[in-house]
């Protein structure tokens, strides 16, 4: 690969990471918005806002290393970018395996947390807002049905007495969109592998260029 090829690879990697840096900013901003407005906080130890803030921050850091490493042709930053992407990819694979192995325990944990959140519906505004949003969006009521609510169900529950519970409705939504979720997951993994390949190739080319120039 000549100098023109090196420049092309450098700018492809730069713009690739710049795009993801902006995506990270958007995810981080949305996470902060959800955290401020206390929406979708049914699981106290794992709120959607916190997850998006963590994911957005990681994307921004990794993309920044990729941008600076490529445009400056800095081998240290490029290898840091490569190693972080590798760690994230391995973490994703490990998480997928753990979710598969401990699926039943996860289901029990989610069910118990949702039961606790129902009990806080009338005392915690963020929990109330989360339940109202989810029940309106999924057209469901409670965890397993209207019987989960003591007395009258909230106004956000559909009027149909045979309405499904939100837990079953959420699982149904997940299974019906499993193909799309799988495609998105595979695309993310492919993009990570491509980013790692570009970084490693650029790093090797910088070495070769330095040797050919006698540096």
PDB file of C-alpha atoms in Angstrom:
ATOM      1  CA  UNK A   1       0.000   0.000   0.000  1.00  0.00           C
ATOM      2  CA  UNK A   2       1.476   3.355  -1.073  1.00  0.00           C
ATOM      3  CA  UNK A   3       1.135   6.811   0.430  1.00  0.00           C
ATOM      4  CA  UNK A   4      -2.195   7.399  -1.337  1.00  0.00           C
ATOM      5  CA  UNK A   5      -3.574   4.143   0.099  1.00  0.00           C
ATOM      6  CA  UNK A   6      -2.350   5.116   3.567  1.00  0.00           C
ATOM      7  CA  UNK A   7      -4.090   8.500   3.345  1.00  0.00           C
ATOM      8  CA  UNK A   8      -7.324   6.889   2.135  1.00  0.00           C
ATOM      9  CA  UNK A   9      -7.295   4.382   5.005  1.00  0.00           C
ATOM     10  CA  UNK A  10      -6.481   7.160   7.469  1.00  0.00           C
ATOM     11  CA  UNK A  11      -9.411   9.350   6.399  1.00  0.00           C
ATOM     12  CA  UNK A  12     -11.850   6.422   6.171  1.00  0.00           C
ATOM     13  CA  UNK A  13     -11.012   5.482   9.768  1.00  0.00           C
ATOM     14  CA  UNK A  14     -11.221   9.131  10.848  1.00  0.00           C
ATOM     15  CA  UNK A  15     -14.691   9.788   9.367  1.00  0.00           C
ATOM     16  CA  UNK A  16     -15.891   6.349  10.491  1.00  0.00           C
ATOM     17  CA  UNK A  17     -15.028   7.263  14.094  1.00  0.00           C
ATOM     18  CA  UNK A  18     -16.237  10.846  13.782  1.00  0.00           C
ATOM     19  CA  UNK A  19     -19.680   9.531  12.837  1.00  0.00           C
ATOM     20  CA  UNK A  20     -19.686   7.239  15.866  1.00  0.00           C
ATOM     21  CA  UNK A  21     -18.509  10.058  18.114  1.00  0.00           C
ATOM     22  CA  UNK A  22     -21.593  12.066  17.122  1.00  0.00           C
ATOM     23  CA  UNK A  23     -23.762   8.966  17.724  1.00  0.00           C
ATOM     24  CA  UNK A  24     -22.174   8.652  21.173  1.00  0.00           C
ATOM     25  CA  UNK A  25     -22.999  12.314  21.883  1.00  0.00           C
ATOM     26  CA  UNK A  26     -26.625  11.692  20.903  1.00  0.00           C
ATOM     27  CA  UNK A  27     -26.918   8.576  23.096  1.00  0.00           C
ATOM     28  CA  UNK A  28     -25.264  10.376  26.030  1.00  0.00           C
ATOM     29  CA  UNK A  29     -27.603  13.365  25.641  1.00  0.00           C
ATOM     30  CA  UNK A  30     -30.688  11.145  25.472  1.00  0.00           C
ATOM     31  CA  UNK A  31     -29.505   9.243  28.563  1.00  0.00           C
ATOM     32  CA  UNK A  32     -29.080  12.497  30.497  1.00  0.00           C
ATOM     33  CA  UNK A  33     -32.563  13.597  29.367  1.00  0.00           C
ATOM     34  CA  UNK A  34     -34.098  10.334  30.647  1.00  0.00           C
ATOM     35  CA  UNK A  35     -32.149  10.602  33.905  1.00  0.00           C
ATOM     36  CA  UNK A  36     -33.374  14.175  34.495  1.00  0.00           C
ATOM     37  CA  UNK A  37     -36.999  13.348  33.658  1.00  0.00           C
ATOM     38  CA  UNK A  38     -36.890   9.993  35.512  1.00  0.00           C
ATOM     39  CA  UNK A  39     -38.573   8.012  32.744  1.00  0.00           C
ATOM     40  CA  UNK A  40     -38.459   4.197  32.414  1.00  0.00           C
ATOM     41  CA  UNK A  41     -36.861   3.636  35.840  1.00  0.00           C
ATOM     42  CA  UNK A  42     -38.615   0.409  36.789  1.00  0.00           C
ATOM     43  CA  UNK A  43     -35.414  -1.385  37.837  1.00  0.00           C
ATOM     44  CA  UNK A  44     -33.744   0.756  40.541  1.00  0.00           C
ATOM     45  CA  UNK A  45     -30.255  -0.672  40.042  1.00  0.00           C
ATOM     46  CA  UNK A  46     -30.337  -0.485  36.238  1.00  0.00           C
ATOM     47  CA  UNK A  47     -32.205   2.482  34.790  1.00  0.00           C
ATOM     48  CA  UNK A  48     -32.379   3.132  31.054  1.00  0.00           C
ATOM     49  CA  UNK A  49     -30.868   6.596  31.541  1.00  0.00           C
ATOM     50  CA  UNK A  50     -27.811   5.195  33.349  1.00  0.00           C
ATOM     51  CA  UNK A  51     -27.286   2.518  30.686  1.00  0.00           C
ATOM     52  CA  UNK A  52     -27.448   5.064  27.845  1.00  0.00           C
ATOM     53  CA  UNK A  53     -25.039   7.407  29.641  1.00  0.00           C
ATOM     54  CA  UNK A  54     -22.505   4.592  30.115  1.00  0.00           C
ATOM     55  CA  UNK A  55     -22.877   3.361  26.515  1.00  0.00           C
ATOM     56  CA  UNK A  56     -22.687   6.889  25.074  1.00  0.00           C
ATOM     57  CA  UNK A  57     -19.586   7.729  27.126  1.00  0.00           C
ATOM     58  CA  UNK A  58     -17.798   4.531  26.042  1.00  0.00           C
ATOM     59  CA  UNK A  59     -18.626   5.164  22.367  1.00  0.00           C
ATOM     60  CA  UNK A  60     -17.344   8.755  22.628  1.00  0.00           C
ATOM     61  CA  UNK A  61     -14.042   7.722  24.274  1.00  0.00           C
ATOM     62  CA  UNK A  62     -13.372   4.894  21.806  1.00  0.00           C
ATOM     63  CA  UNK A  63     -14.334   7.017  18.777  1.00  0.00           C
ATOM     64  CA  UNK A  64     -12.142   9.887  20.020  1.00  0.00           C
ATOM     65  CA  UNK A  65      -9.135   7.544  20.234  1.00  0.00           C
ATOM     66  CA  UNK A  66      -9.890   6.288  16.724  1.00  0.00           C
ATOM     67  CA  UNK A  67     -10.228   9.828  15.322  1.00  0.00           C
ATOM     68  CA  UNK A  68      -7.065  11.184  16.904  1.00  0.00           C
ATOM     69  CA  UNK A  69      -5.040   8.025  16.304  1.00  0.00           C
ATOM     70  CA  UNK A  70      -5.883   7.969  12.586  1.00  0.00           C
ATOM     71  CA  UNK A  71      -5.572  11.668  11.764  1.00  0.00           C
ATOM     72  CA  UNK A  72      -2.336  12.045  13.761  1.00  0.00           C
ATOM     73  CA  UNK A  73      -1.039   8.619  12.649  1.00  0.00           C
ATOM     74  CA  UNK A  74      -0.286   7.927  16.308  1.00  0.00           C
ATOM     75  CA  UNK A  75       0.491   4.243  16.874  1.00  0.00           C
ATOM     76  CA  UNK A  76      -0.159   4.413  20.626  1.00  0.00           C
ATOM     77  CA  UNK A  77      -3.675   5.825  20.166  1.00  0.00           C
ATOM     78  CA  UNK A  78      -4.426   3.375  17.354  1.00  0.00           C
ATOM     79  CA  UNK A  79      -3.405   0.390  19.481  1.00  0.00           C
ATOM     80  CA  UNK A  80      -5.453   1.769  22.415  1.00  0.00           C
ATOM     81  CA  UNK A  81      -8.422   2.038  20.036  1.00  0.00           C
ATOM     82  CA  UNK A  82      -7.841  -1.542  18.823  1.00  0.00           C
ATOM     83  CA  UNK A  83      -7.521  -2.961  22.362  1.00  0.00           C
ATOM     84  CA  UNK A  84     -10.643  -1.152  23.623  1.00  0.00           C
ATOM     85  CA  UNK A  85     -12.692  -2.414  20.662  1.00  0.00           C
ATOM     86  CA  UNK A  86     -11.408  -5.941  21.311  1.00  0.00           C
ATOM     87  CA  UNK A  87     -12.337  -5.720  25.009  1.00  0.00           C
ATOM     88  CA  UNK A  88     -15.830  -4.414  24.137  1.00  0.00           C
ATOM     89  CA  UNK A  89     -16.341  -7.192  21.578  1.00  0.00           C
ATOM     90  CA  UNK A  90     -15.268  -9.867  24.078  1.00  0.00           C
ATOM     91  CA  UNK A  91     -17.513  -8.284  26.742  1.00  0.00           C
ATOM     92  CA  UNK A  92     -20.489  -8.399  24.350  1.00  0.00           C
ATOM     93  CA  UNK A  93     -19.888 -12.078  23.566  1.00  0.00           C
ATOM     94  CA  UNK A  94     -19.493 -12.871  27.296  1.00  0.00           C
ATOM     95  CA  UNK A  95     -22.688 -10.954  28.134  1.00  0.00           C
ATOM     96  CA  UNK A  96     -24.633 -12.832  25.443  1.00  0.00           C
ATOM     97  CA  UNK A  97     -23.430 -16.182  26.836  1.00  0.00           C
ATOM     98  CA  UNK A  98     -24.283 -15.181  30.425  1.00  0.00           C
ATOM     99  CA  UNK A  99     -27.762 -14.011  29.403  1.00  0.00           C
ATOM    100  CA  UNK A 100     -28.352 -17.341  27.697  1.00  0.00           C
ATOM    101  CA  UNK A 101     -27.025 -19.426  30.618  1.00  0.00           C
ATOM    102  CA  UNK A 102     -28.746 -17.433  33.383  1.00  0.00           C
ATOM    103  CA  UNK A 103     -31.951 -16.611  31.496  1.00  0.00           C
ATOM    104  CA  UNK A 104     -34.224 -18.053  34.201  1.00  0.00           C
ATOM    105  CA  UNK A 105     -32.456 -16.192  37.026  1.00  0.00           C
ATOM    106  CA  UNK A 106     -32.669 -12.980  35.000  1.00  0.00           C
ATOM    107  CA  UNK A 107     -36.406 -13.524  34.433  1.00  0.00           C
ATOM    108  CA  UNK A 108     -36.915 -14.024  38.183  1.00  0.00           C
ATOM    109  CA  UNK A 109     -34.905 -10.888  39.003  1.00  0.00           C
ATOM    110  CA  UNK A 110     -36.849  -8.757  36.518  1.00  0.00           C
ATOM    111  CA  UNK A 111     -40.177 -10.132  37.770  1.00  0.00           C
ATOM    112  CA  UNK A 112     -39.275  -9.398  41.419  1.00  0.00           C
ATOM    113  CA  UNK A 113     -38.057  -5.885  40.562  1.00  0.00           C
ATOM    114  CA  UNK A 114     -41.252  -5.139  38.634  1.00  0.00           C
ATOM    115  CA  UNK A 115     -43.335  -6.372  41.589  1.00  0.00           C
ATOM    116  CA  UNK A 116     -41.435  -4.008  43.900  1.00  0.00           C
ATOM    117  CA  UNK A 117     -41.914  -1.129  41.470  1.00  0.00           C
ATOM    118  CA  UNK A 118     -45.690  -1.672  41.383  1.00  0.00           C
ATOM    119  CA  UNK A 119     -45.746  -1.238  45.151  1.00  0.00           C
ATOM    120  CA  UNK A 120     -43.994   2.132  44.715  1.00  0.00           C
ATOM    121  CA  UNK A 121     -46.412   3.340  42.015  1.00  0.00           C
ATOM    122  CA  UNK A 122     -48.374   5.697  44.299  1.00  0.00           C
ATOM    123  CA  UNK A 123     -45.353   6.946  46.275  1.00  0.00           C
ATOM    124  CA  UNK A 124     -42.650   7.464  43.619  1.00  0.00           C
ATOM    125  CA  UNK A 125     -43.367   9.850  40.722  1.00  0.00           C
ATOM    126  CA  UNK A 126     -40.614   8.424  38.482  1.00  0.00           C
ATOM    127  CA  UNK A 127     -41.963   4.868  38.911  1.00  0.00           C
ATOM    128  CA  UNK A 128     -45.503   6.109  38.197  1.00  0.00           C
ATOM    129  CA  UNK A 129     -44.337   7.883  35.027  1.00  0.00           C
ATOM    130  CA  UNK A 130     -42.422   4.773  33.901  1.00  0.00           C
ATOM    131  CA  UNK A 131     -45.386   2.421  34.386  1.00  0.00           C
ATOM    132  CA  UNK A 132     -47.787   4.838  32.688  1.00  0.00           C
ATOM    133  CA  UNK A 133     -45.460   5.222  29.692  1.00  0.00           C
ATOM    134  CA  UNK A 134     -44.890   1.476  29.273  1.00  0.00           C
ATOM    135  CA  UNK A 135     -48.554   0.524  29.731  1.00  0.00           C
ATOM    136  CA  UNK A 136     -49.634   3.140  27.186  1.00  0.00           C
ATOM    137  CA  UNK A 137     -46.899   2.161  24.686  1.00  0.00           C
ATOM    138  CA  UNK A 138     -47.358  -1.632  24.888  1.00  0.00           C
ATOM    139  CA  UNK A 139     -51.123  -1.508  25.584  1.00  0.00           C
ATOM    140  CA  UNK A 140     -50.678  -3.768  28.606  1.00  0.00           C
ATOM    141  CA  UNK A 141     -51.503  -3.698  32.311  1.00  0.00           C
ATOM    142  CA  UNK A 142     -49.395  -4.653  35.313  1.00  0.00           C
ATOM    143  CA  UNK A 143     -46.864  -7.487  35.192  1.00  0.00           C
ATOM    144  CA  UNK A 144     -49.234 -10.361  34.464  1.00  0.00           C
ATOM    145  CA  UNK A 145     -52.546  -8.500  34.142  1.00  0.00           C
ATOM    146  CA  UNK A 146     -54.934  -6.159  35.936  1.00  0.00           C
ATOM    147  CA  UNK A 147     -54.889  -8.367  39.063  1.00  0.00           C
ATOM    148  CA  UNK A 148     -51.394  -7.060  39.886  1.00  0.00           C
ATOM    149  CA  UNK A 149     -52.893  -3.706  40.835  1.00  0.00           C
ATOM    150  CA  UNK A 150     -54.560  -3.502  44.235  1.00  0.00           C
ATOM    151  CA  UNK A 151     -57.980  -1.935  43.746  1.00  0.00           C
ATOM    152  CA  UNK A 152     -58.561  -0.172  40.439  1.00  0.00           C
ATOM    153  CA  UNK A 153     -55.831  -0.322  37.741  1.00  0.00           C
ATOM    154  CA  UNK A 154     -54.255   3.022  36.711  1.00  0.00           C
ATOM    155  CA  UNK A 155     -55.836   5.079  33.933  1.00  0.00           C
ATOM    156  CA  UNK A 156     -52.916   4.143  31.655  1.00  0.00           C
ATOM    157  CA  UNK A 157     -54.161   0.519  31.580  1.00  0.00           C
ATOM    158  CA  UNK A 158     -56.394  -0.408  28.607  1.00  0.00           C
ATOM    159  CA  UNK A 159     -60.071  -0.822  29.491  1.00  0.00           C
ATOM    160  CA  UNK A 160     -60.152  -4.446  28.252  1.00  0.00           C
ATOM    161  CA  UNK A 161     -60.353  -6.728  31.362  1.00  0.00           C
ATOM    162  CA  UNK A 162     -58.555  -9.520  29.444  1.00  0.00           C
ATOM    163  CA  UNK A 163     -55.578  -7.307  28.598  1.00  0.00           C
ATOM    164  CA  UNK A 164     -52.145  -8.956  28.719  1.00  0.00           C
ATOM    165  CA  UNK A 165     -49.550  -8.175  31.355  1.00  0.00           C
ATOM    166  CA  UNK A 166     -46.592  -5.973  30.401  1.00  0.00           C
ATOM    167  CA  UNK A 167     -43.999  -8.679  31.098  1.00  0.00           C
ATOM    168  CA  UNK A 168     -45.573 -11.105  28.624  1.00  0.00           C
ATOM    169  CA  UNK A 169     -46.213  -8.253  26.137  1.00  0.00           C
ATOM    170  CA  UNK A 170     -42.562  -7.120  26.349  1.00  0.00           C
ATOM    171  CA  UNK A 171     -41.321 -10.689  25.739  1.00  0.00           C
ATOM    172  CA  UNK A 172     -43.727 -10.993  22.808  1.00  0.00           C
ATOM    173  CA  UNK A 173     -42.430  -7.702  21.364  1.00  0.00           C
ATOM    174  CA  UNK A 174     -38.843  -8.929  21.758  1.00  0.00           C
ATOM    175  CA  UNK A 175     -39.556 -12.258  20.030  1.00  0.00           C
ATOM    176  CA  UNK A 176     -41.483 -10.585  17.197  1.00  0.00           C
ATOM    177  CA  UNK A 177     -38.552  -8.211  16.600  1.00  0.00           C
ATOM    178  CA  UNK A 178     -35.846 -10.827  17.231  1.00  0.00           C
ATOM    179  CA  UNK A 179     -34.745 -10.856  13.581  1.00  0.00           C
ATOM    180  CA  UNK A 180     -34.266  -7.068  13.504  1.00  0.00           C
ATOM    181  CA  UNK A 181     -32.443  -7.110  16.857  1.00  0.00           C
ATOM    182  CA  UNK A 182     -30.204  -9.930  15.585  1.00  0.00           C
ATOM    183  CA  UNK A 183     -29.384  -8.059  12.366  1.00  0.00           C
ATOM    184  CA  UNK A 184     -28.538  -4.883  14.300  1.00  0.00           C
ATOM    185  CA  UNK A 185     -26.337  -6.870  16.721  1.00  0.00           C
ATOM    186  CA  UNK A 186     -24.479  -8.574  13.858  1.00  0.00           C
ATOM    187  CA  UNK A 187     -23.989  -5.217  12.095  1.00  0.00           C
ATOM    188  CA  UNK A 188     -22.545  -3.686  15.284  1.00  0.00           C
ATOM    189  CA  UNK A 189     -20.124  -6.621  15.654  1.00  0.00           C
ATOM    190  CA  UNK A 190     -19.086  -6.394  11.977  1.00  0.00           C
ATOM    191  CA  UNK A 191     -18.467  -2.639  12.338  1.00  0.00           C
ATOM    192  CA  UNK A 192     -16.320  -3.287  15.420  1.00  0.00           C
ATOM    193  CA  UNK A 193     -14.278  -5.942  13.587  1.00  0.00           C
ATOM    194  CA  UNK A 194     -13.838  -3.594  10.605  1.00  0.00           C
ATOM    195  CA  UNK A 195     -12.698  -0.808  12.934  1.00  0.00           C
ATOM    196  CA  UNK A 196     -10.170  -3.147  14.544  1.00  0.00           C
ATOM    197  CA  UNK A 197      -8.938  -4.300  11.119  1.00  0.00           C
ATOM    198  CA  UNK A 198      -8.557  -0.723   9.844  1.00  0.00           C
ATOM    199  CA  UNK A 199      -6.677   0.329  12.986  1.00  0.00           C
ATOM    200  CA  UNK A 200      -4.303  -2.645  12.813  1.00  0.00           C
ATOM    201  CA  UNK A 201      -3.723  -2.185   9.070  1.00  0.00           C
ATOM    202  CA  UNK A 202      -3.058   1.545   9.487  1.00  0.00           C
ATOM    203  CA  UNK A 203      -0.704   0.823  12.369  1.00  0.00           C
ATOM    204  CA  UNK A 204       1.280  -1.657  10.234  1.00  0.00           C
ATOM    205  CA  UNK A 205       1.364   0.757   7.293  1.00  0.00           C
ATOM    206  CA  UNK A 206       2.729   3.528   9.511  1.00  0.00           C
ATOM    207  CA  UNK A 207       5.557   1.158  10.487  1.00  0.00           C
ATOM    208  CA  UNK A 208       6.290   0.276   6.857  1.00  0.00           C
ATOM    209  CA  UNK A 209       6.183   3.925   5.752  1.00  0.00           C
ATOM    210  CA  UNK A 210       8.540   4.910   8.568  1.00  0.00           C
ATOM    211  CA  UNK A 211      10.981   2.157   7.578  1.00  0.00           C
ATOM    212  CA  UNK A 212      10.854   3.091   3.872  1.00  0.00           C
ATOM    213  CA  UNK A 213      11.578   6.733   4.776  1.00  0.00           C
ATOM    214  CA  UNK A 214      14.397   5.640   7.088  1.00  0.00           C
ATOM    215  CA  UNK A 215      12.715   7.070  10.222  1.00  0.00           C
TER     216      UNK A 215
END
